[in-house]
mmCIF file of C-alpha atoms and ligand atoms in Angstrom:
data_model
loop_
_atom_site.group_PDB
_atom_site.id
_atom_site.type_symbol
_atom_site.label_atom_id
_atom_site.label_comp_id
_atom_site.label_asym_id
_atom_site.label_seq_id
_atom_site.Cartn_x
_atom_site.Cartn_y
_atom_site.Cartn_z
ATOM 1 C CA MET A 1 -22.518 -62.873 -92.024
ATOM 2 C CA LEU A 2 -22.216 -59.473 -90.348
ATOM 3 C CA PRO A 3 -25.063 -58.346 -88.060
ATOM 4 C CA ASP A 4 -27.177 -55.362 -89.101
ATOM 5 C CA PHE A 5 -24.596 -52.659 -88.452
ATOM 6 C CA ALA A 6 -26.441 -50.195 -90.690
ATOM 7 C CA SER A 7 -29.372 -49.919 -88.312
ATOM 8 C CA GLU A 8 -27.035 -49.599 -85.328
ATOM 9 C CA LEU A 9 -25.291 -46.732 -87.094
ATOM 10 C CA GLN A 10 -28.640 -45.162 -87.956
ATOM 11 C CA ASN A 11 -29.581 -45.279 -84.276
ATOM 12 C CA LEU A 12 -26.418 -43.362 -83.452
ATOM 13 C CA ARG A 13 -27.292 -40.759 -86.100
ATOM 14 C CA ASP A 14 -30.846 -40.465 -84.780
ATOM 15 C CA GLN A 15 -29.484 -39.818 -81.280
ATOM 16 C CA ASN A 16 -26.949 -37.232 -82.538
ATOM 17 C CA ARG A 17 -24.189 -39.555 -81.353
ATOM 18 C CA TYR A 18 -22.675 -40.568 -84.661
ATOM 19 C CA ARG A 19 -19.020 -39.600 -84.791
ATOM 20 C CA THR A 20 -16.781 -38.762 -87.702
ATOM 21 C CA VAL A 21 -13.218 -37.554 -88.115
ATOM 22 C CA ARG A 22 -11.815 -34.423 -89.729
ATOM 23 C CA THR A 23 -8.624 -34.719 -91.770
ATOM 24 C CA ILE A 24 -5.999 -32.176 -90.796
ATOM 25 C CA ASP A 25 -3.557 -31.132 -93.485
ATOM 26 C CA SER A 26 -1.041 -29.307 -91.306
ATOM 27 C CA ALA A 27 0.993 -29.737 -88.138
ATOM 28 C CA GLN A 28 -0.664 -29.473 -84.722
ATOM 29 C CA GLU A 29 -0.543 -25.721 -84.080
ATOM 30 C CA THR A 30 -3.149 -23.232 -82.910
ATOM 31 C CA HIS A 31 -4.209 -22.803 -86.545
ATOM 32 C CA LEU A 32 -4.926 -25.875 -88.650
ATOM 33 C CA GLN A 33 -5.517 -26.401 -92.348
ATOM 34 C CA ILE A 34 -8.718 -28.391 -92.837
ATOM 35 C CA ASP A 35 -10.537 -28.747 -96.174
ATOM 36 C CA GLY A 36 -8.474 -25.838 -97.510
ATOM 37 C CA ARG A 37 -9.559 -23.556 -94.670
ATOM 38 C CA ASN A 38 -7.586 -22.000 -91.832
ATOM 39 C CA ILE A 39 -9.244 -23.091 -88.574
ATOM 40 C CA LEU A 40 -8.496 -21.842 -85.075
ATOM 41 C CA LEU A 41 -8.052 -24.824 -82.766
ATOM 42 C CA PHE A 42 -9.458 -24.956 -79.253
ATOM 43 C CA CYS A 43 -9.698 -28.698 -78.613
ATOM 44 C CA SER A 44 -6.182 -30.082 -78.617
ATOM 45 C CA ASN A 45 -4.129 -31.542 -75.775
ATOM 46 C CA ASN A 46 -1.047 -29.767 -77.143
ATOM 47 C CA TYR A 47 -1.225 -27.477 -74.105
ATOM 48 C CA LEU A 48 2.301 -26.088 -74.329
ATOM 49 C CA GLY A 49 2.409 -26.074 -78.132
ATOM 50 C CA LEU A 50 5.320 -28.554 -78.192
ATOM 51 C CA ALA A 51 3.982 -31.007 -80.796
ATOM 52 C CA ASN A 52 5.482 -29.021 -83.681
ATOM 53 C CA HIS A 53 8.402 -27.539 -81.730
ATOM 54 C CA PRO A 54 11.644 -27.509 -83.788
ATOM 55 C CA ALA A 55 13.702 -29.039 -80.955
ATOM 56 C CA LEU A 56 11.313 -31.984 -80.552
ATOM 57 C CA LYS A 57 11.221 -32.577 -84.291
ATOM 58 C CA GLU A 58 15.001 -32.480 -84.489
ATOM 59 C CA ALA A 59 15.358 -34.924 -81.582
ATOM 60 C CA ALA A 60 12.831 -37.281 -83.208
ATOM 61 C CA CYS A 61 14.569 -37.062 -86.617
ATOM 62 C CA GLU A 62 17.974 -37.743 -85.060
ATOM 63 C CA ALA A 63 16.552 -40.788 -83.270
ATOM 64 C CA ILE A 64 15.112 -42.091 -86.538
ATOM 65 C CA LYS A 65 18.444 -41.581 -88.298
ATOM 66 C CA THR A 66 20.296 -43.546 -85.631
ATOM 67 C CA TYR A 67 17.741 -46.099 -84.470
ATOM 68 C CA GLY A 68 15.252 -46.390 -87.344
ATOM 69 C CA CYS A 69 11.477 -46.216 -87.356
ATOM 70 C CA SER A 70 10.482 -49.016 -85.016
ATOM 71 C CA ALA A 71 11.606 -51.085 -82.044
ATOM 72 C CA VAL A 72 10.235 -54.122 -83.954
ATOM 73 C CA ALA A 73 10.068 -56.266 -80.817
ATOM 74 C CA SER A 74 8.695 -56.057 -77.334
ATOM 75 C CA ALA A 75 11.028 -54.450 -74.815
ATOM 76 C CA LEU A 76 11.773 -57.784 -73.115
ATOM 77 C CA ILE A 77 12.823 -59.500 -76.349
ATOM 78 C CA SER A 78 14.976 -57.053 -78.321
ATOM 79 C CA GLY A 79 12.997 -53.809 -78.506
ATOM 80 C CA TYR A 80 14.533 -51.958 -75.535
ATOM 81 C CA MET A 81 16.849 -49.399 -77.091
ATOM 82 C CA ARG A 82 19.045 -46.594 -75.777
ATOM 83 C CA PRO A 83 16.253 -43.961 -76.226
ATOM 84 C CA HIS A 84 13.947 -46.051 -73.981
ATOM 85 C CA ARG A 85 16.581 -46.333 -71.285
ATOM 86 C CA ASP A 86 17.502 -42.657 -71.458
ATOM 87 C CA LEU A 87 13.850 -41.627 -71.316
ATOM 88 C CA GLU A 88 13.150 -43.834 -68.301
ATOM 89 C CA HIS A 89 16.028 -42.156 -66.468
ATOM 90 C CA ARG A 90 14.921 -38.689 -67.525
ATOM 91 C CA LEU A 91 11.316 -39.344 -66.500
ATOM 92 C CA SER A 92 12.209 -40.529 -63.024
ATOM 93 C CA GLN A 93 14.552 -37.576 -62.612
ATOM 94 C CA PHE A 94 11.907 -35.116 -63.861
ATOM 95 C CA LEU A 95 9.076 -36.514 -61.756
ATOM 96 C CA GLY A 96 11.191 -37.258 -58.691
ATOM 97 C CA THR A 97 10.783 -41.047 -58.423
ATOM 98 C CA GLU A 98 13.315 -43.876 -58.176
ATOM 99 C CA SER A 99 12.415 -45.401 -61.496
ATOM 100 C CA ALA A 100 10.120 -45.259 -64.530
ATOM 101 C CA LEU A 101 8.798 -47.476 -67.304
ATOM 102 C CA VAL A 102 7.864 -46.689 -70.908
ATOM 103 C CA PHE A 103 4.659 -48.171 -72.353
ATOM 104 C CA PRO A 104 3.473 -47.589 -75.936
ATOM 105 C CA THR A 105 0.535 -45.369 -74.877
ATOM 106 C CA GLY A 106 -1.098 -43.988 -71.771
ATOM 107 C CA TYR A 107 -4.123 -46.165 -72.410
ATOM 108 C CA MET A 108 -1.951 -49.267 -72.387
ATOM 109 C CA ALA A 109 -0.008 -48.102 -69.342
ATOM 110 C CA ASN A 110 -3.241 -47.863 -67.377
ATOM 111 C CA LEU A 111 -4.430 -51.266 -68.545
ATOM 112 C CA GLY A 112 -0.993 -52.748 -67.934
ATOM 113 C CA VAL A 113 -0.518 -51.407 -64.430
ATOM 114 C CA ILE A 114 -3.936 -52.161 -62.990
ATOM 115 C CA THR A 115 -4.052 -55.712 -64.351
ATOM 116 C CA ALA A 116 -0.531 -56.409 -63.074
ATOM 117 C CA LEU A 117 -1.146 -55.136 -59.555
ATOM 118 C CA VAL A 118 -4.647 -56.328 -58.674
ATOM 119 C CA GLY A 119 -6.776 -59.413 -59.327
ATOM 120 C CA ARG A 120 -9.772 -61.354 -58.036
ATOM 121 C CA GLU A 121 -8.859 -61.096 -54.343
ATOM 122 C CA ASP A 122 -8.401 -57.335 -54.483
ATOM 123 C CA ILE A 123 -10.520 -54.209 -54.555
ATOM 124 C CA VAL A 124 -10.123 -51.013 -56.563
ATOM 125 C CA PHE A 125 -11.666 -47.677 -55.588
ATOM 126 C CA SER A 126 -12.127 -45.599 -58.692
ATOM 127 C CA ASP A 127 -13.419 -42.015 -59.025
ATOM 128 C CA ALA A 128 -16.679 -41.902 -60.998
ATOM 129 C CA LEU A 129 -15.117 -39.546 -63.556
ATOM 130 C CA ASN A 130 -11.875 -41.454 -64.126
ATOM 131 C CA HIS A 131 -10.658 -41.852 -67.695
ATOM 132 C CA ARG A 132 -11.916 -44.749 -69.776
ATOM 133 C CA SER A 133 -8.492 -46.410 -69.844
ATOM 134 C CA LEU A 134 -8.633 -46.682 -66.041
ATOM 135 C CA ILE A 135 -12.167 -48.057 -66.196
ATOM 136 C CA ASP A 136 -11.106 -50.661 -68.746
ATOM 137 C CA GLY A 137 -8.034 -51.561 -66.666
ATOM 138 C CA CYS A 138 -10.268 -52.131 -63.640
ATOM 139 C CA ARG A 139 -12.660 -54.307 -65.627
ATOM 140 C CA LEU A 140 -9.873 -56.386 -67.140
ATOM 141 C CA SER A 141 -8.192 -56.935 -63.770
ATOM 142 C CA ARG A 142 -11.214 -58.843 -62.392
ATOM 143 C CA ALA A 143 -10.756 -57.106 -59.067
ATOM 144 C CA THR A 144 -13.863 -55.909 -57.254
ATOM 145 C CA VAL A 145 -14.458 -52.354 -58.467
ATOM 146 C CA SER A 146 -15.960 -49.821 -56.111
ATOM 147 C CA ILE A 147 -16.779 -46.533 -57.807
ATOM 148 C CA TYR A 148 -16.923 -43.537 -55.482
ATOM 149 C CA PRO A 149 -18.840 -40.356 -56.382
ATOM 150 C CA HIS A 150 -16.554 -37.825 -58.015
ATOM 151 C CA ALA A 151 -13.936 -36.487 -55.554
ATOM 152 C CA ASN A 152 -16.112 -37.483 -52.595
ATOM 153 C CA ILE A 153 -13.639 -38.228 -49.812
ATOM 154 C CA ASP A 154 -16.224 -38.996 -47.124
ATOM 155 C CA HIS A 155 -17.911 -41.555 -49.319
ATOM 156 C CA LEU A 156 -14.563 -43.130 -50.184
ATOM 157 C CA ARG A 157 -13.639 -43.339 -46.489
ATOM 158 C CA GLY A 158 -16.824 -45.323 -45.833
ATOM 159 C CA LEU A 159 -16.061 -47.701 -48.697
ATOM 160 C CA LEU A 160 -12.501 -48.259 -47.474
ATOM 161 C CA GLN A 161 -13.697 -48.983 -43.945
ATOM 162 C CA SER A 162 -15.829 -51.848 -45.181
ATOM 163 C CA ALA A 163 -13.180 -53.393 -47.445
ATOM 164 C CA SER A 164 -10.497 -54.528 -45.027
ATOM 165 C CA HIS A 165 -10.859 -58.221 -45.916
ATOM 166 C CA HIS A 166 -9.443 -57.791 -49.413
ATOM 167 C CA ARG A 167 -5.826 -58.772 -50.113
ATOM 168 C CA ARG A 168 -4.910 -55.433 -51.778
ATOM 169 C CA ARG A 169 -6.681 -52.102 -51.959
ATOM 170 C CA LEU A 170 -5.979 -49.655 -54.776
ATOM 171 C CA ILE A 171 -7.303 -46.092 -55.023
ATOM 172 C CA ILE A 172 -7.205 -44.642 -58.539
ATOM 173 C CA THR A 173 -7.760 -41.068 -59.603
ATOM 174 C CA ASP A 174 -7.142 -38.762 -62.515
ATOM 175 C CA GLY A 175 -5.029 -35.733 -61.504
ATOM 176 C CA ILE A 176 -6.874 -33.296 -63.786
ATOM 177 C CA PHE A 177 -10.160 -34.844 -64.891
ATOM 178 C CA SER A 178 -10.099 -35.067 -68.659
ATOM 179 C CA MET A 179 -13.653 -33.954 -69.413
ATOM 180 C CA ASP A 180 -14.267 -31.650 -66.442
ATOM 181 C CA GLY A 181 -10.938 -29.906 -65.917
ATOM 182 C CA ASP A 182 -11.070 -30.007 -62.130
ATOM 183 C CA MET A 183 -8.354 -31.425 -59.894
ATOM 184 C CA ALA A 184 -8.425 -34.494 -57.677
ATOM 185 C CA PRO A 185 -8.366 -33.891 -53.896
ATOM 186 C CA LEU A 186 -4.932 -35.503 -53.838
ATOM 187 C CA PRO A 187 -3.826 -34.620 -50.271
ATOM 188 C CA ASP A 188 -6.998 -36.202 -48.844
ATOM 189 C CA LEU A 189 -6.643 -39.248 -51.072
ATOM 190 C CA LEU A 190 -3.079 -39.677 -49.885
ATOM 191 C CA THR A 191 -4.129 -39.490 -46.239
ATOM 192 C CA LEU A 192 -6.894 -42.034 -46.805
ATOM 193 C CA SER A 193 -4.587 -44.405 -48.662
ATOM 194 C CA ASN A 194 -2.118 -44.307 -45.755
ATOM 195 C CA GLU A 195 -4.825 -44.757 -43.120
ATOM 196 C CA HIS A 196 -6.327 -47.739 -44.910
ATOM 197 C CA ASN A 197 -3.185 -49.409 -46.183
ATOM 198 C CA ALA A 198 -4.234 -48.846 -49.799
ATOM 199 C CA MET A 199 -2.061 -48.170 -52.841
ATOM 200 C CA LEU A 200 -2.611 -44.805 -54.539
ATOM 201 C CA MET A 201 -2.453 -44.458 -58.324
ATOM 202 C CA LEU A 202 -2.479 -41.031 -59.962
ATOM 203 C CA ASP A 203 -3.195 -40.687 -63.695
ATOM 204 C CA ASP A 204 -1.574 -37.357 -64.425
ATOM 205 C CA ALA A 205 -1.915 -37.403 -68.209
ATOM 206 C CA HIS A 206 -3.243 -33.828 -68.164
ATOM 207 C CA GLY A 207 -1.289 -32.518 -65.182
ATOM 208 C CA THR A 208 2.263 -33.195 -66.334
ATOM 209 C CA GLY A 209 3.873 -30.066 -67.770
ATOM 210 C CA VAL A 210 0.949 -27.915 -66.657
ATOM 211 C CA LEU A 211 0.704 -28.015 -62.863
ATOM 212 C CA GLY A 212 3.305 -27.267 -60.207
ATOM 213 C CA PRO A 213 6.153 -24.748 -60.147
ATOM 214 C CA ASN A 214 8.330 -27.080 -62.249
ATOM 215 C CA GLY A 215 5.561 -28.634 -64.299
ATOM 216 C CA GLN A 216 5.897 -31.970 -62.510
ATOM 217 C CA GLY A 217 2.141 -32.232 -62.223
ATOM 218 C CA THR A 218 -0.687 -32.541 -59.738
ATOM 219 C CA HIS A 219 1.454 -33.861 -56.887
ATOM 220 C CA GLU A 220 3.813 -30.912 -57.208
ATOM 221 C CA HIS A 221 0.873 -28.500 -57.306
ATOM 222 C CA PHE A 222 -0.183 -29.825 -53.889
ATOM 223 C CA GLY A 223 3.394 -29.919 -52.555
ATOM 224 C CA ILE A 224 3.385 -33.715 -52.329
ATOM 225 C CA PRO A 225 6.702 -35.450 -53.114
ATOM 226 C CA ALA A 226 6.347 -37.913 -55.991
ATOM 227 C CA SER A 227 7.736 -40.656 -53.749
ATOM 228 C CA HIS A 228 4.507 -40.456 -51.702
ATOM 229 C CA ILE A 229 2.405 -41.424 -54.713
ATOM 230 C CA ASP A 230 2.714 -45.192 -55.118
ATOM 231 C CA ILE A 231 1.962 -45.294 -58.834
ATOM 232 C CA LEU A 232 2.345 -42.180 -60.954
ATOM 233 C CA MET A 233 1.131 -42.451 -64.539
ATOM 234 C CA THR A 234 1.406 -39.933 -67.333
ATOM 235 C CA SER A 235 1.199 -39.640 -71.102
ATOM 236 C CA GLY A 236 3.607 -38.182 -73.634
ATOM 237 C CA SER A 237 0.764 -37.100 -75.861
ATOM 238 C CA LYS A 238 -0.649 -34.063 -74.071
ATOM 239 C CA ALA A 239 1.452 -31.141 -72.762
ATOM 240 C CA LEU A 240 4.633 -32.981 -73.764
ATOM 241 C CA GLY A 241 3.579 -32.879 -77.415
ATOM 242 C CA ALA A 242 4.966 -36.345 -78.123
ATOM 243 C CA TYR A 243 3.692 -39.875 -77.567
ATOM 244 C CA GLY A 244 3.870 -42.778 -75.128
ATOM 245 C CA GLY A 245 2.557 -43.937 -71.753
ATOM 246 C CA TYR A 246 4.706 -43.669 -68.662
ATOM 247 C CA ILE A 247 4.694 -45.094 -65.164
ATOM 248 C CA ALA A 248 6.926 -43.755 -62.421
ATOM 249 C CA GLY A 249 7.441 -45.228 -58.971
ATOM 250 C CA ASN A 250 9.926 -47.127 -56.862
ATOM 251 C CA HIS A 251 12.356 -49.764 -58.158
ATOM 252 C CA ASP A 252 10.286 -52.734 -57.027
ATOM 253 C CA LEU A 253 7.100 -51.430 -58.637
ATOM 254 C CA ILE A 254 8.845 -50.846 -61.952
ATOM 255 C CA SER A 255 10.617 -54.232 -61.884
ATOM 256 C CA LEU A 256 7.350 -55.959 -61.086
ATOM 257 C CA LEU A 257 5.625 -54.246 -64.022
ATOM 258 C CA ARG A 258 8.483 -55.156 -66.359
ATOM 259 C CA ASN A 259 7.936 -58.774 -65.325
ATOM 260 C CA ARG A 260 4.182 -58.913 -64.981
ATOM 261 C CA SER A 261 2.481 -56.300 -67.124
ATOM 262 C CA ALA A 262 0.950 -57.864 -70.233
ATOM 263 C CA ALA A 263 0.582 -54.476 -71.934
ATOM 264 C CA TYR A 264 4.348 -54.058 -71.582
ATOM 265 C CA ILE A 265 5.373 -57.603 -72.398
ATOM 266 C CA TYR A 266 3.098 -58.542 -75.296
ATOM 267 C CA THR A 267 3.434 -55.520 -77.522
ATOM 268 C CA THR A 268 6.117 -53.753 -79.497
ATOM 269 C CA ALA A 269 8.032 -51.115 -77.559
ATOM 270 C CA LEU A 270 7.425 -47.414 -78.272
ATOM 271 C CA PRO A 271 9.271 -46.224 -81.427
ATOM 272 C CA PRO A 272 12.619 -44.562 -80.629
ATOM 273 C CA ASP A 273 11.631 -41.186 -82.098
ATOM 274 C CA ALA A 274 8.687 -40.901 -79.699
ATOM 275 C CA CYS A 275 11.083 -41.568 -76.797
ATOM 276 C CA ALA A 276 13.473 -38.895 -78.046
ATOM 277 C CA ALA A 277 10.686 -36.345 -78.555
ATOM 278 C CA THR A 278 9.273 -36.951 -75.060
ATOM 279 C CA HIS A 279 12.782 -36.666 -73.613
ATOM 280 C CA LYS A 280 13.322 -33.311 -75.320
ATOM 281 C CA ALA A 281 9.905 -32.110 -74.154
ATOM 282 C CA LEU A 282 10.848 -32.847 -70.535
ATOM 283 C CA ASP A 283 13.994 -30.740 -71.005
ATOM 284 C CA ILE A 284 11.930 -27.855 -72.383
ATOM 285 C CA VAL A 285 9.325 -28.107 -69.619
ATOM 286 C CA SER A 286 12.137 -28.012 -67.032
ATOM 287 C CA GLN A 287 13.916 -25.071 -68.597
ATOM 288 C CA GLN A 288 11.122 -22.869 -69.945
ATOM 289 C CA SER A 289 8.663 -22.007 -67.203
ATOM 290 C CA ASP A 290 7.526 -19.055 -69.348
ATOM 291 C CA LEU A 291 5.535 -21.511 -71.500
ATOM 292 C CA ARG A 292 3.569 -22.618 -68.453
ATOM 293 C CA GLN A 293 3.084 -19.012 -67.348
ATOM 294 C CA LYS A 294 1.712 -18.131 -70.782
ATOM 295 C CA LEU A 295 -0.645 -21.107 -70.622
ATOM 296 C CA TRP A 296 -2.018 -19.968 -67.245
ATOM 297 C CA HIS A 297 -2.354 -16.403 -68.500
ATOM 298 C CA ASN A 298 -4.442 -17.722 -71.397
ATOM 299 C CA ILE A 299 -6.499 -19.979 -69.111
ATOM 300 C CA ARG A 300 -7.451 -16.977 -66.973
ATOM 301 C CA ALA A 301 -8.276 -14.790 -69.983
ATOM 302 C CA ILE A 302 -10.478 -17.430 -71.618
ATOM 303 C CA SER A 303 -12.322 -18.585 -68.520
ATOM 304 C CA THR A 304 -13.011 -15.040 -67.339
ATOM 305 C CA GLY A 305 -14.155 -14.041 -70.834
ATOM 306 C CA LEU A 306 -16.509 -17.017 -71.139
ATOM 307 C CA GLN A 307 -17.927 -16.536 -67.653
ATOM 308 C CA ASN A 308 -18.562 -12.873 -68.431
ATOM 309 C CA LEU A 309 -20.572 -14.031 -71.439
ATOM 310 C CA GLY A 310 -22.690 -16.150 -69.088
ATOM 311 C CA PHE A 311 -21.373 -19.631 -69.929
ATOM 312 C CA ASP A 312 -21.357 -22.394 -67.319
ATOM 313 C CA LEU A 313 -17.798 -23.719 -67.103
ATOM 314 C CA MET A 314 -18.730 -26.420 -64.598
ATOM 315 C CA LYS A 315 -15.943 -26.947 -62.040
ATOM 316 C CA SER A 316 -13.002 -26.270 -64.325
ATOM 317 C CA GLN A 317 -9.820 -25.127 -62.591
ATOM 318 C CA THR A 318 -7.346 -25.777 -65.377
ATOM 319 C CA GLN A 319 -6.571 -25.682 -69.116
ATOM 320 C CA ILE A 320 -9.504 -28.031 -69.742
ATOM 321 C CA ILE A 321 -12.595 -25.840 -69.792
ATOM 322 C CA PRO A 322 -15.917 -27.614 -70.338
ATOM 323 C CA ILE A 323 -18.684 -25.313 -71.600
ATOM 324 C CA HIS A 324 -21.860 -26.951 -70.372
ATOM 325 C CA ILE A 325 -24.632 -27.232 -72.986
ATOM 326 C CA GLY A 326 -26.616 -30.248 -71.758
ATOM 327 C CA ASP A 327 -28.598 -31.279 -74.816
ATOM 328 C CA ASP A 328 -26.805 -33.496 -77.392
ATOM 329 C CA SER A 329 -28.291 -31.953 -80.531
ATOM 330 C CA LYS A 330 -27.693 -28.404 -79.330
ATOM 331 C CA THR A 331 -24.069 -29.332 -78.561
ATOM 332 C CA VAL A 332 -23.623 -30.680 -82.076
ATOM 333 C CA ALA A 333 -25.300 -27.628 -83.596
ATOM 334 C CA ILE A 334 -23.103 -25.187 -81.695
ATOM 335 C CA SER A 335 -19.957 -27.119 -82.531
ATOM 336 C CA GLN A 336 -20.926 -27.037 -86.228
ATOM 337 C CA TYR A 337 -21.757 -23.322 -86.072
ATOM 338 C CA LEU A 338 -18.362 -22.608 -84.513
ATOM 339 C CA TYR A 339 -16.656 -24.665 -87.187
ATOM 340 C CA ASP A 340 -18.459 -22.711 -89.900
ATOM 341 C CA GLN A 341 -17.124 -19.552 -88.212
ATOM 342 C CA GLY A 342 -13.568 -20.954 -88.291
ATOM 343 C CA ILE A 343 -13.282 -22.275 -84.726
ATOM 344 C CA TYR A 344 -12.692 -25.942 -83.917
ATOM 345 C CA LEU A 345 -14.272 -26.854 -80.594
ATOM 346 C CA TYR A 346 -15.387 -30.451 -80.273
ATOM 347 C CA GLY A 347 -18.751 -31.390 -78.781
ATOM 348 C CA ILE A 348 -18.508 -34.164 -76.191
ATOM 349 C CA ARG A 349 -21.578 -36.343 -75.765
ATOM 350 C CA PRO A 350 -22.512 -39.521 -73.872
ATOM 351 C CA PRO A 351 -21.126 -42.099 -73.331
ATOM 352 C CA THR A 352 -17.952 -40.018 -72.887
ATOM 353 C CA VAL A 353 -19.838 -37.810 -70.408
ATOM 354 C CA PRO A 354 -22.984 -38.624 -68.375
ATOM 355 C CA GLU A 355 -26.442 -38.245 -69.948
ATOM 356 C CA GLY A 356 -27.666 -34.648 -70.057
ATOM 357 C CA GLN A 357 -24.164 -33.267 -69.605
ATOM 358 C CA SER A 358 -23.061 -32.779 -73.196
ATOM 359 C CA ARG A 359 -20.534 -30.024 -73.478
ATOM 360 C CA LEU A 360 -17.978 -28.292 -75.616
ATOM 361 C CA ARG A 361 -14.598 -29.269 -74.194
ATOM 362 C CA LEU A 362 -12.336 -26.298 -74.724
ATOM 363 C CA SER A 363 -8.637 -26.729 -74.146
ATOM 364 C CA VAL A 364 -6.236 -23.856 -73.909
ATOM 365 C CA MET A 365 -2.752 -23.706 -75.420
ATOM 366 C CA ALA A 366 0.194 -21.569 -74.340
ATOM 367 C CA THR A 367 0.596 -20.606 -77.992
ATOM 368 C CA HIS A 368 -2.863 -19.042 -78.371
ATOM 369 C CA THR A 369 -2.349 -15.328 -78.976
ATOM 370 C CA ASN A 370 -4.439 -12.501 -77.551
ATOM 371 C CA SER A 371 -6.010 -12.083 -80.957
ATOM 372 C CA ASP A 372 -6.914 -15.815 -81.076
ATOM 373 C CA ILE A 373 -8.607 -15.391 -77.699
ATOM 374 C CA ASP A 374 -10.463 -12.254 -78.863
ATOM 375 C CA GLN A 375 -11.667 -14.122 -81.937
ATOM 376 C CA LEU A 376 -12.950 -16.980 -79.765
ATOM 377 C CA LEU A 377 -14.754 -14.700 -77.330
ATOM 378 C CA ASN A 378 -16.339 -12.622 -80.100
ATOM 379 C CA ILE A 379 -17.752 -15.714 -81.752
ATOM 380 C CA MET A 380 -18.858 -17.170 -78.425
ATOM 381 C CA ALA A 381 -20.830 -13.948 -77.856
ATOM 382 C CA THR A 382 -22.770 -14.708 -81.043
ATOM 383 C CA VAL A 383 -23.308 -18.315 -79.821
ATOM 384 C CA ARG A 384 -24.897 -16.864 -76.713
ATOM 385 C CA GLU A 385 -27.307 -14.770 -78.790
ATOM 386 C CA LYS A 386 -28.218 -17.495 -81.275
ATOM 387 C CA PHE A 387 -28.500 -20.605 -79.101
ATOM 388 C CA PHE A 388 -29.541 -19.537 -75.593
HETATM 389 N N1 LIG B 401 -5.547 -40.906 -69.026
HETATM 390 C C1 LIG B 401 -6.222 -39.780 -69.277
HETATM 391 C C2 LIG B 401 -6.767 -38.998 -68.134
HETATM 392 C C3 LIG B 401 -6.399 -39.349 -70.601
HETATM 393 O O1 LIG B 401 -7.105 -38.243 -70.862
HETATM 394 C C4 LIG B 401 -5.848 -40.116 -71.653
HETATM 395 C C5 LIG B 401 -5.973 -39.704 -73.115
HETATM 396 N N2 LIG B 401 -7.041 -39.018 -73.489
HETATM 397 C C6 LIG B 401 -5.159 -41.280 -71.337
HETATM 398 C C7 LIG B 401 -5.020 -41.648 -70.022
HETATM 399 C C8 LIG B 401 -4.581 -42.145 -72.411
HETATM 400 O O2 LIG B 401 -3.350 -41.630 -72.816
HETATM 401 P P1 LIG B 401 -2.820 -41.878 -74.298
HETATM 402 O O3 LIG B 401 -3.503 -40.891 -75.175
HETATM 403 O O4 LIG B 401 -1.345 -41.685 -74.187
HETATM 404 O O5 LIG B 401 -3.179 -43.290 -74.648
#
C-alpha cells in the first residue's frame, strides 16, 4: 500500500512549494503559445536562440533520416554511431582539449564522472552553490565531501591544507552558477588545485557559448587554456539549443571514463539527432559571434533597467539574472501576476535555493528584441508598485 502521499502533497501546497508544469504548444522561441495565449519568455536556457534554428533542425532531421531515432544500445555495445564520433571530435576541437565524451545528459555526465574518478579513499571539495547533479554525483561516489562557502578561496585553501592524507582530491565548481548567475573564481581555483595536487572539475553548462571571445566558456573568459582544466563538463541543452552531456579532457581521462563510468556504460547512448544538432550549434557558435554580442547587449539592457527600478539582482554577472524576492509566497504571487500580464518568469524556491532566498530567475536570450525588453521593464515597474 502506498504511504499517505496526499498529506505530503498538501504540506507542499501549504508551504507554497507545490510545483506544476505548463504545457507549451510551440517551439522554444522568445514568444511561446501556452493555453492559447502568446507569452513572452524570460526563463529559458536557450540563451542564443538556437533551439529552433533552421540549421540545427535540418542537421537533426538529416541525422534521423540516415541513422534513425535511437542508438538503441549503450555506446560500448552497439550504440556508438558516426554522429557520436564526429561530435566528440568537434567538441574537443571547439573547447581546445585532446578528447571528449558524449553522455546522454549533463546530469548523467556529472554523476558519471564524479563516481568514476573518486571513491571512499578520496575527498571532494564542492562549492556550496554547485548544481544538484554535482551534489548527487558527490553523494553517490561515497567520497568524503567537503563543502566550501560559495566562491570562498581562503576557506577552500584551509580545507585543502588539512586533507593531504586522502588518495585523490577533487575540486568541483560550476562556471556560471545556475541560480545566481555569478562566475566561479576560476584562476584562483586553478592555482589552488595545482598547489595542493587536486583535480579541478568545471561544470560549464551555462558558460559554453556565452563566455569568452569564441564562446568556449568560463575558462576562455579568464584566458585559461582548456588543457589546464582537468575535467571540463558542459551540456548541449542550454546555449547550444540541443541536448546531451559532454566531458572534455585529455585522452587518458576520456578513456578511463569510457571504461569506468556507469552513467556512460549502463545507459543507451544519446540519440543521433541530438548529436547532430549539438554539432551544428558548435559550428554556429564558432562562426557567428554576433549572436553572443547581441546576448550581452540584452544582458546589459535588462540588468541596468531592473536595477534602475530598484530590484536586487544579487551577484549576477551574466545572462542568468536572479531577482531577489525572499519570501516564497510573494515569489509565487509575483510570478503568477507576471504570467497574467503575458510574461513567463519562473519563481525559484527552496530546496533549489536556500531558505529565505526565493527569487525570480530571469534568463536573457540573444533573440529578445528591444520591444520585448521594454515590455518586460514596463511590467516590472508595475510589480515594484504592487508588491514592494
Ligand atoms: N549543470 C548545471 C550547472 C546545470 O544548470 C544543469 C541543468 N540545469 C546541468 C548540469 C544538467 O544538465 P542537463 O540539463 O544536460 O542534464
